[in-house]
């Protein structure tokens, strides 16, 4: 069993877990993910490792409520135990020294998996620039953590309630035009954001890496749910990634495929809410 030693709420639908998992924390690298099961028979939930502490033996996970299983997860209190925590899985992000600058673009919950990659680059002496974007001020988190690891940092919000009004690609375009020594861009967030980032950097000829952690289902290479076309060939995000060359990813196909379980997810969540109401009423 894996104990939740810390729980922190970022918003009504976003929360952090710090979980005791000594062996996993010791083996973890930036860019990898884990699979969580709350109890016997529960759904397998792939989650990117947002942070890890080898000394304390903990891994940090940041979760957004989007369906039945993540809503169940949000109700677990600090001190609760998880049935399974499998990992680390996936190929670690490739981090190397560069004589130029590296830009990190995070959208919403995507800033969590960006953070350990940013920290690794800063740790080896690379010049780091961070751009993090949110829908509004109430959803902003980890601003201080990013400032500590960034030589330059920019925050955007869709509604202008904090930082700069607009999308993350707005400052990205300006930075690419201003800094001719940008060697790499790392982007993690919603598919539409990663696609926009790839479209923006392509014209500048800047290497761009995206993490396709959000499209996983099984997480072990068995279900084929995370299939993605990269450079015209089939790849699987869980075993061949989750990091890929953004300029080689077929995002149009990927965004269509990501919508394939919407009906089932909605039905599962409605059934879960109905069962919760019956339990409250003492009928089950």
XYZ file of C-alpha atoms in Angstrom:
284
model
C 0.000 0.000 0.000
C 1.152 3.545 -0.761
C 0.299 6.273 1.730
C -0.738 9.804 0.740
C 1.438 11.861 3.091
C 0.345 15.240 1.722
C -2.705 16.539 -0.109
C -2.983 20.088 -1.421
C -5.903 21.654 -3.277
C -5.061 24.032 -6.116
C -8.681 24.574 -7.208
C -12.046 22.801 -6.813
C -10.987 20.367 -9.552
C -7.197 20.266 -9.221
C -5.183 18.737 -6.396
C -1.738 17.434 -5.458
C -0.735 14.200 -3.803
C 2.638 13.462 -2.276
C 2.851 9.677 -1.941
C 5.295 7.459 -0.057
C 6.991 5.213 -2.599
C 10.675 4.844 -1.750
C 11.767 2.485 -4.526
C 9.785 4.362 -7.141
C 11.187 7.743 -6.081
C 14.725 6.357 -6.178
C 14.278 5.141 -9.760
C 12.288 8.105 -11.125
C 13.512 10.472 -13.852
C 11.921 13.589 -15.388
C 9.306 12.781 -18.003
C 8.252 9.404 -16.644
C 4.818 8.404 -15.347
C 3.112 5.999 -12.948
C -0.117 4.000 -12.949
C -2.427 4.402 -9.961
C -5.127 2.008 -8.768
C -7.211 3.114 -5.817
C -8.413 -0.348 -4.845
C -8.897 -3.863 -6.174
C -10.844 -3.704 -9.436
C -10.343 0.042 -9.889
C -9.478 1.657 -13.199
C -5.779 2.038 -14.035
C -4.952 5.772 -14.149
C -1.670 6.858 -15.825
C -0.277 10.052 -14.223
C 2.931 11.880 -15.049
C 5.361 12.279 -12.145
C 5.253 15.980 -11.280
C 8.124 15.754 -8.786
C 10.096 13.251 -6.740
C 12.275 13.361 -3.648
C 14.793 10.528 -3.476
C 15.823 11.380 0.105
C 12.302 11.417 1.490
C 11.164 8.566 -0.729
C 8.133 10.374 -2.147
C 6.640 11.114 -5.550
C 4.332 14.028 -6.318
C 1.280 13.693 -8.552
C -0.975 16.528 -9.714
C -4.471 15.479 -10.749
C -7.417 17.183 -12.428
C -10.941 15.856 -11.968
C -12.217 14.891 -15.423
C -14.201 11.700 -14.812
C -15.347 9.041 -12.365
C -11.941 7.740 -11.246
C -10.326 11.151 -10.796
C -13.370 12.336 -8.840
C -12.970 9.323 -6.555
C -9.307 10.218 -6.159
C -10.165 13.797 -5.187
C -12.194 12.521 -2.206
C -9.334 10.551 -0.648
C -7.948 12.362 2.421
C -4.356 12.812 3.502
C -3.261 9.581 5.182
C -5.273 7.331 2.879
C -3.510 4.472 1.096
C -3.507 3.496 -2.564
C -3.766 -0.119 -3.634
C -1.162 0.147 -6.410
C 1.382 2.640 -7.644
C 3.286 1.147 -10.570
C 6.329 2.789 -12.130
C 8.325 4.633 -13.105
C 7.223 3.953 -16.677
C 8.015 5.521 -20.030
C 11.265 6.773 -21.516
C 12.835 9.606 -19.448
C 13.141 13.034 -21.031
C 16.466 13.585 -22.774
C 18.257 16.346 -20.875
C 21.660 17.587 -22.023
C 23.810 20.686 -21.781
C 23.373 23.282 -24.502
C 25.174 26.468 -25.433
C 21.830 28.167 -26.029
C 18.515 28.625 -24.290
C 15.704 26.152 -23.583
C 12.065 27.298 -23.402
C 9.469 25.418 -21.335
C 5.802 25.900 -22.195
C 3.153 24.587 -19.825
C -0.598 24.883 -20.159
C -2.861 24.394 -17.141
C -2.213 21.057 -15.460
C 0.581 20.507 -17.986
C 2.923 22.686 -15.974
C 3.222 19.875 -13.400
C 5.068 17.416 -15.694
C 7.067 20.325 -17.153
C 8.552 21.151 -13.750
C 10.952 18.197 -13.200
C 12.247 18.583 -16.774
C 12.816 22.302 -16.197
C 14.617 21.582 -12.914
C 16.859 19.000 -14.576
C 17.894 21.467 -17.293
C 18.565 24.187 -14.732
C 20.523 21.708 -12.633
C 23.062 21.132 -15.412
C 23.471 24.834 -16.095
C 21.192 25.474 -19.067
C 19.602 28.916 -19.522
C 15.890 28.326 -18.914
C 12.852 30.340 -19.972
C 9.399 29.352 -18.695
C 5.988 30.249 -20.073
C 3.025 28.954 -18.076
C -0.594 29.611 -18.972
C -3.954 29.218 -17.231
C -7.585 30.047 -17.913
C -7.701 32.484 -14.975
C -5.902 33.620 -11.816
C -7.696 31.120 -9.553
C -6.084 28.210 -11.410
C -2.476 29.434 -11.101
C -0.165 27.156 -9.102
C 3.575 26.534 -8.617
C 4.526 30.053 -9.686
C 7.283 30.261 -7.058
C 8.679 26.816 -7.936
C 8.999 27.839 -11.578
C 10.606 31.187 -10.711
C 13.316 29.388 -8.743
C 14.286 27.281 -11.752
C 13.868 29.901 -14.502
C 16.192 32.612 -15.775
C 13.143 34.231 -17.384
C 9.495 33.536 -16.684
C 6.166 34.591 -18.185
C 2.586 33.894 -17.029
C -0.497 34.208 -19.204
C -4.199 33.886 -18.459
C -6.993 33.590 -20.993
C -9.053 36.297 -19.303
C -6.192 38.588 -18.261
C -6.939 38.211 -14.538
C -3.245 37.536 -13.850
C -0.029 38.038 -15.751
C -0.393 38.714 -19.442
C -3.739 38.293 -21.187
C -3.623 35.769 -23.995
C -2.191 32.387 -24.887
C 1.222 30.905 -24.154
C 2.165 31.057 -27.831
C 1.993 34.884 -27.771
C 5.151 35.367 -25.640
C 6.657 32.287 -27.306
C 6.549 33.964 -30.724
C 8.204 37.062 -29.304
C 10.922 35.066 -27.572
C 11.719 33.055 -30.706
C 12.066 36.279 -32.691
C 14.175 37.928 -29.981
C 16.462 35.057 -28.897
C 18.172 33.537 -31.914
C 20.034 31.142 -29.603
C 16.956 29.197 -28.453
C 17.933 25.576 -29.080
C 14.889 23.698 -27.847
C 11.275 24.131 -26.745
C 9.544 21.676 -24.392
C 5.741 21.917 -24.343
C 3.209 20.012 -22.234
C -0.487 20.742 -21.932
C -3.737 20.316 -23.860
C -3.301 18.841 -27.343
C -4.482 22.046 -29.012
C -1.822 24.003 -27.107
C 0.952 21.578 -28.036
C -0.151 21.674 -31.675
C -0.101 25.477 -31.647
C 3.369 25.419 -30.101
C 4.626 23.034 -32.794
C 3.115 25.197 -35.538
C 4.799 28.263 -34.034
C 8.288 26.801 -33.646
C 8.294 25.025 -37.015
C 8.795 28.247 -38.959
C 11.755 29.144 -36.726
C 13.347 25.733 -37.179
C 13.606 25.177 -33.414
C 13.555 21.616 -32.068
C 10.339 21.054 -30.109
C 9.452 18.218 -27.757
C 5.925 17.432 -26.546
C 4.775 14.917 -23.936
C 1.691 12.925 -24.908
C 0.929 11.680 -21.404
C -2.716 12.779 -21.555
C -3.747 10.251 -24.221
C -2.789 7.087 -22.314
C -5.369 4.530 -21.193
C -3.716 1.286 -20.103
C -0.191 2.713 -19.849
C 1.550 -0.625 -20.447
C 1.471 -1.001 -24.243
C -1.328 -3.575 -24.238
C -4.497 -1.677 -25.183
C -3.289 0.444 -28.093
C -5.343 3.372 -26.835
C -2.414 5.782 -26.986
C -1.469 5.065 -30.592
C -0.137 8.136 -32.370
C 1.257 8.680 -35.841
C 4.783 10.101 -35.685
C 6.668 10.739 -38.915
C 4.116 8.557 -40.699
C 4.639 5.560 -38.413
C 2.543 4.129 -35.577
C 3.942 4.789 -32.112
C 2.538 4.255 -28.624
C 2.860 7.064 -26.102
C 3.251 4.761 -23.096
C 6.145 2.636 -24.364
C 7.702 4.734 -27.155
C 7.237 8.033 -25.311
C 5.716 9.954 -23.741
C 8.112 12.506 -25.339
C 8.014 12.961 -29.111
C 9.281 15.356 -31.767
C 6.379 17.807 -32.020
C 7.025 18.526 -35.677
C 6.525 14.830 -36.522
C 3.286 14.249 -34.563
C -0.024 14.086 -36.458
C -2.008 16.259 -34.049
C -5.131 16.421 -36.225
C -5.505 12.643 -36.102
C -4.648 12.581 -32.414
C -7.281 15.133 -31.426
C -9.969 13.170 -33.268
C -8.934 9.937 -31.554
C -8.904 11.519 -28.102
C -12.644 12.151 -28.349
C -13.505 8.494 -28.903
C -14.345 7.707 -25.247
C -16.334 10.863 -24.443
C -19.701 9.061 -24.422
C -18.470 6.220 -22.200
C -16.738 8.604 -19.785
C -19.898 10.676 -19.420
C -22.010 7.575 -18.800
C -19.570 6.245 -16.179
C -19.538 9.555 -14.304
C -23.348 9.807 -14.331
C -23.636 6.261 -12.959
C -21.099 7.070 -10.215
C -23.032 10.202 -9.169
C -26.274 8.199 -9.095
C -24.694 5.560 -6.856
C -23.366 8.283 -4.534
C -26.874 9.722 -4.177
C -28.290 6.277 -3.406
C -25.624 5.745 -0.712
C -26.450 9.097 0.881
C -30.105 8.118 0.938
C -29.249 4.764 2.538
C -30.721 2.817 -0.362
C -27.543 0.803 -1.058
